CSV table of C-alpha atoms in Angstrom, one decimal:
chain,number,residue,atom,x,y,z
A,23,MET,CA,111.9,117.8,103.2
A,24,SER,CA,113.1,119.3,100.5
A,25,GLY,CA,111.6,118.2,97.4
A,26,SER,CA,114.6,117.3,94.7
A,27,ALA,CA,117.2,114.2,95.3
A,28,VAL,CA,119.4,114.3,97.9
A,29,PRO,CA,123.0,115.2,96.4
A,30,PRO,CA,126.0,111.7,97.1
A,31,GLY,CA,127.7,113.6,99.6
A,32,ASP,CA,124.6,115.0,101.5
A,33,GLU,CA,123.5,111.5,103.0
A,34,PRO,CA,123.2,111.2,106.9
A,35,ARG,CA,127.0,110.3,107.3
A,36,THR,CA,127.2,109.4,111.2
A,37,LEU,CA,125.2,106.6,113.2
A,38,ALA,CA,123.5,109.6,114.7
A,39,GLU,CA,123.1,111.8,111.6
A,40,LYS,CA,121.5,108.0,110.3
A,41,ILE,CA,119.6,107.6,113.0
A,42,THR,CA,117.6,111.4,113.1
A,43,TRP,CA,117.6,111.1,109.0
A,44,LEU,CA,115.5,108.3,110.0
A,45,LEU,CA,112.9,110.0,113.0
A,46,GLU,CA,111.9,112.6,110.9
A,47,ASN,CA,111.8,110.8,107.6
A,48,ALA,CA,111.3,107.0,107.6
A,49,PHE,CA,107.4,108.0,108.9
A,50,PRO,CA,104.2,109.7,106.6
A,51,ALA,CA,103.0,112.5,108.7
A,52,GLY,CA,100.8,110.7,112.1
A,53,GLY,CA,101.3,107.6,111.1
A,54,GLY,CA,104.7,107.4,113.4
A,55,PRO,CA,103.7,104.8,117.4
A,56,GLY,CA,101.3,106.3,118.7
A,57,GLY,CA,99.6,108.9,115.7
A,58,SER,CA,102.3,111.7,116.0
A,59,SER,CA,105.3,111.9,113.5
A,60,VAL,CA,108.3,111.8,115.2
A,61,PRO,CA,108.7,108.5,117.9
A,62,SER,CA,110.4,109.4,121.2
A,63,ASP,CA,113.8,107.8,122.2
A,64,ARG,CA,111.6,105.7,124.6
A,65,GLN,CA,109.5,104.9,122.2
A,66,VAL,CA,112.1,103.3,119.5
A,67,VAL,CA,113.7,101.2,122.4
A,68,GLN,CA,110.6,100.1,123.7
A,69,ALA,CA,110.1,98.2,120.0
A,70,ILE,CA,113.5,97.5,119.4
A,71,ASN,CA,113.2,96.0,123.3
A,72,GLU,CA,109.7,94.0,121.7
A,73,ARG,CA,111.1,92.5,118.5
A,74,ALA,CA,113.9,91.0,120.4
A,75,GLY,CA,112.5,89.5,123.4
A,76,ARG,CA,115.2,91.1,125.7
A,77,HIS,CA,116.8,93.9,127.5
A,78,VAL,CA,118.8,95.4,123.7
A,79,ILE,CA,118.7,98.8,124.8
A,80,GLY,CA,118.2,101.3,127.6
A,81,HIS,CA,117.1,104.9,126.0
A,82,THR,CA,119.7,107.0,128.2
A,83,THR,CA,121.8,104.7,125.3
A,84,PHE,CA,119.9,105.5,122.3
A,85,TRP,CA,119.7,109.2,123.2
A,86,LYS,CA,123.0,109.5,122.9
A,87,LEU,CA,123.3,107.8,119.8
A,88,ARG,CA,120.8,109.4,118.8
A,89,THR,CA,122.7,112.8,119.5
A,90,GLY,CA,126.2,111.7,118.9
A,91,LYS,CA,127.2,112.8,122.8
A,92,THR,CA,131.4,112.1,122.9
A,93,ASN,CA,132.5,108.9,124.6
A,94,PRO,CA,134.9,110.1,127.5
A,95,GLU,CA,137.0,107.9,127.7
A,96,THR,CA,137.2,108.0,124.2
A,97,GLY,CA,137.3,111.6,123.3
A,98,ARG,CA,134.7,109.9,120.6
A,99,PRO,CA,131.6,109.1,119.8
A,100,TYR,CA,129.7,106.2,121.6
A,101,THR,CA,129.3,103.3,118.9
A,102,ALA,CA,126.7,100.6,119.3
A,103,SER,CA,126.5,96.7,118.9
A,104,ASP,CA,125.5,94.9,115.9
A,105,ASP,CA,123.0,93.9,118.8
A,106,ILE,CA,121.4,97.2,119.3
A,107,LEU,CA,122.4,98.2,115.2
A,108,GLN,CA,120.0,94.8,114.3
A,109,GLY,CA,117.5,96.1,116.3
A,110,ILE,CA,117.0,100.3,115.4
A,111,ALA,CA,118.4,98.7,111.3
A,112,GLU,CA,114.9,96.3,112.6
A,113,PHE,CA,112.5,99.5,114.0
A,114,PHE,CA,113.0,101.2,111.6
A,115,ASP,CA,112.6,98.4,108.1
A,116,VAL,CA,115.8,99.1,107.0
A,117,ASP,CA,119.2,97.2,105.6
A,118,PRO,CA,121.4,96.8,108.4
A,119,ARG,CA,124.0,98.2,106.5
A,120,PHE,CA,121.9,101.7,106.4
A,121,PHE,CA,124.7,102.4,109.6
A,122,LYS,CA,127.2,100.7,109.1
A,123,THR,CA,130.3,103.7,108.0
A,124,ARG,CA,130.6,104.9,104.0
A,125,SER,CA,128.0,102.0,103.1
A,126,GLU,CA,127.2,102.5,99.6
A,127,VAL,CA,122.9,101.5,100.5
A,128,VAL,CA,123.4,104.0,102.4
A,129,GLY,CA,121.9,107.0,99.5
A,130,GLN,CA,119.6,103.4,98.6
A,131,VAL,CA,118.1,103.9,102.0
A,132,VAL,CA,117.2,108.1,101.6
A,133,GLU,CA,116.0,107.5,98.3
A,134,SER,CA,113.9,104.7,98.8
A,135,LEU,CA,112.2,106.3,102.3
A,136,ARG,CA,111.3,109.2,100.0
A,137,PHE,CA,109.6,107.7,97.2
A,138,LEU,CA,107.0,105.3,100.1
A,139,ARG,CA,106.6,109.7,101.7
A,140,SER,CA,105.8,110.1,98.1
A,141,VAL,CA,103.4,106.6,98.2
A,142,HIS,CA,101.5,107.1,101.5
A,143,ASN,CA,100.8,110.8,101.6
A,144,GLY,CA,99.4,110.1,98.5
A,145,ASP,CA,101.5,112.2,95.4
A,146,ILE,CA,102.3,108.4,93.3
A,147,THR,CA,99.9,106.1,92.9
A,148,GLY,CA,99.6,102.9,90.0
A,149,ILE,CA,102.6,102.3,90.3
A,150,ALA,CA,103.8,98.3,88.8
A,151,GLY,CA,106.9,96.9,89.8
A,152,ARG,CA,108.2,94.1,86.6
A,153,GLY,CA,110.6,92.8,87.1
A,154,ILE,CA,112.7,94.1,89.9
A,155,GLY,CA,115.5,92.4,91.7
A,156,ASP,CA,115.5,91.5,95.3
A,157,GLU,CA,117.8,94.2,95.0
A,158,GLY,CA,115.0,96.7,94.6
A,159,LEU,CA,115.5,100.3,92.2
A,160,SER,CA,118.6,101.5,92.4
A,161,ARG,CA,119.3,105.1,93.7
A,162,GLU,CA,120.3,106.8,90.6
A,163,LEU,CA,116.1,105.7,89.6
A,164,LEU,CA,114.5,106.8,93.2
A,165,ALA,CA,116.7,109.5,92.6
A,166,PHE,CA,114.8,110.1,89.4
A,167,MET,CA,111.5,109.3,90.4
A,168,ASN,CA,111.7,112.4,93.7
A,169,GLU,CA,113.3,114.4,91.1
A,170,VAL,CA,110.2,114.4,89.4
A,171,LEU,CA,107.8,114.3,91.7
A,172,ALA,CA,109.7,117.6,93.5
A,173,ASP,CA,109.8,118.9,89.6
A,174,PHE,CA,105.4,118.5,89.3
A,175,ARG,CA,104.7,119.9,92.6
A,176,ASP,CA,107.1,122.5,92.8
A,177,GLY,CA,105.1,122.9,89.5
A,178,THR,CA,108.0,123.6,87.1
A,179,GLY,CA,107.3,119.8,85.9
A,180,ALA,CA,103.7,120.5,83.9
A,181,GLU,CA,105.7,122.2,81.1
A,182,ALA,CA,108.6,120.0,81.1
A,183,ALA,CA,107.3,115.8,81.0
A,184,PRO,CA,103.9,115.5,78.1
A,185,GLY,CA,100.9,114.3,79.9
A,186,PRO,CA,99.2,110.8,78.9
A,187,GLY,CA,99.1,109.6,74.8
A,188,THR,CA,101.6,112.0,74.0
A,189,GLY,CA,104.2,110.0,73.7
A,190,GLY,CA,106.6,111.1,76.6
A,191,ALA,CA,107.8,111.0,79.9
A,192,ALA,CA,104.0,110.2,81.6
A,193,GLY,CA,102.6,109.0,78.0
A,194,THR,CA,102.8,105.9,76.2
A,195,GLY,CA,105.8,105.0,77.7
A,196,THR,CA,108.1,105.3,75.6
A,197,GLY,CA,111.1,105.7,78.1
A,198,ASN,CA,111.9,109.3,77.5
A,199,PRO,CA,112.9,110.7,80.8
A,200,GLY,CA,111.6,114.4,79.2
A,201,PRO,CA,113.9,117.5,78.1
A,202,GLY,CA,117.1,117.9,79.7
A,203,ARG,CA,116.9,114.9,81.6
A,204,GLU,CA,119.1,111.5,81.4
A,205,ARG,CA,117.7,108.3,81.8
A,206,PRO,CA,119.3,106.5,84.2
A,207,HIS,CA,120.4,103.5,83.5
């Protein structure tokens, strides 16, 4: 995963891409089931079925969805029922709308998970969320924060943003996002 923001046209689009993206990005290193980085298909299926209290999905079906296998009867990728999508969403702790086609929430989920991974990895500390409604931070704001963090990781942001007490983005809260950056609305 690169440190830069995911451009609006580069989000995962298909169900297979979304599941794969979540598997690769939703867990901090060693934070998946059993201490692994990425849970196996069987681990995902077991967790989904346990949460539901019944059999919702089998590992072969999940594999077909994750890999985008084509249904020979329809010539299109296999699709998932709402129960299966709900179970997958609960496993990854994302809004079920993430799996819907062309959903506006996809970009927000992508940026939110990238941001949370930075928090889990210790790249971000001491954030206080004030005035954030039920909808959370906007996709644009999360992308902006991820971009600033990536610049600092790459060493390109150290000169761009003043330090504490100097009145810039990292300073006294003047709201100045730093040179070359527009503040998201």
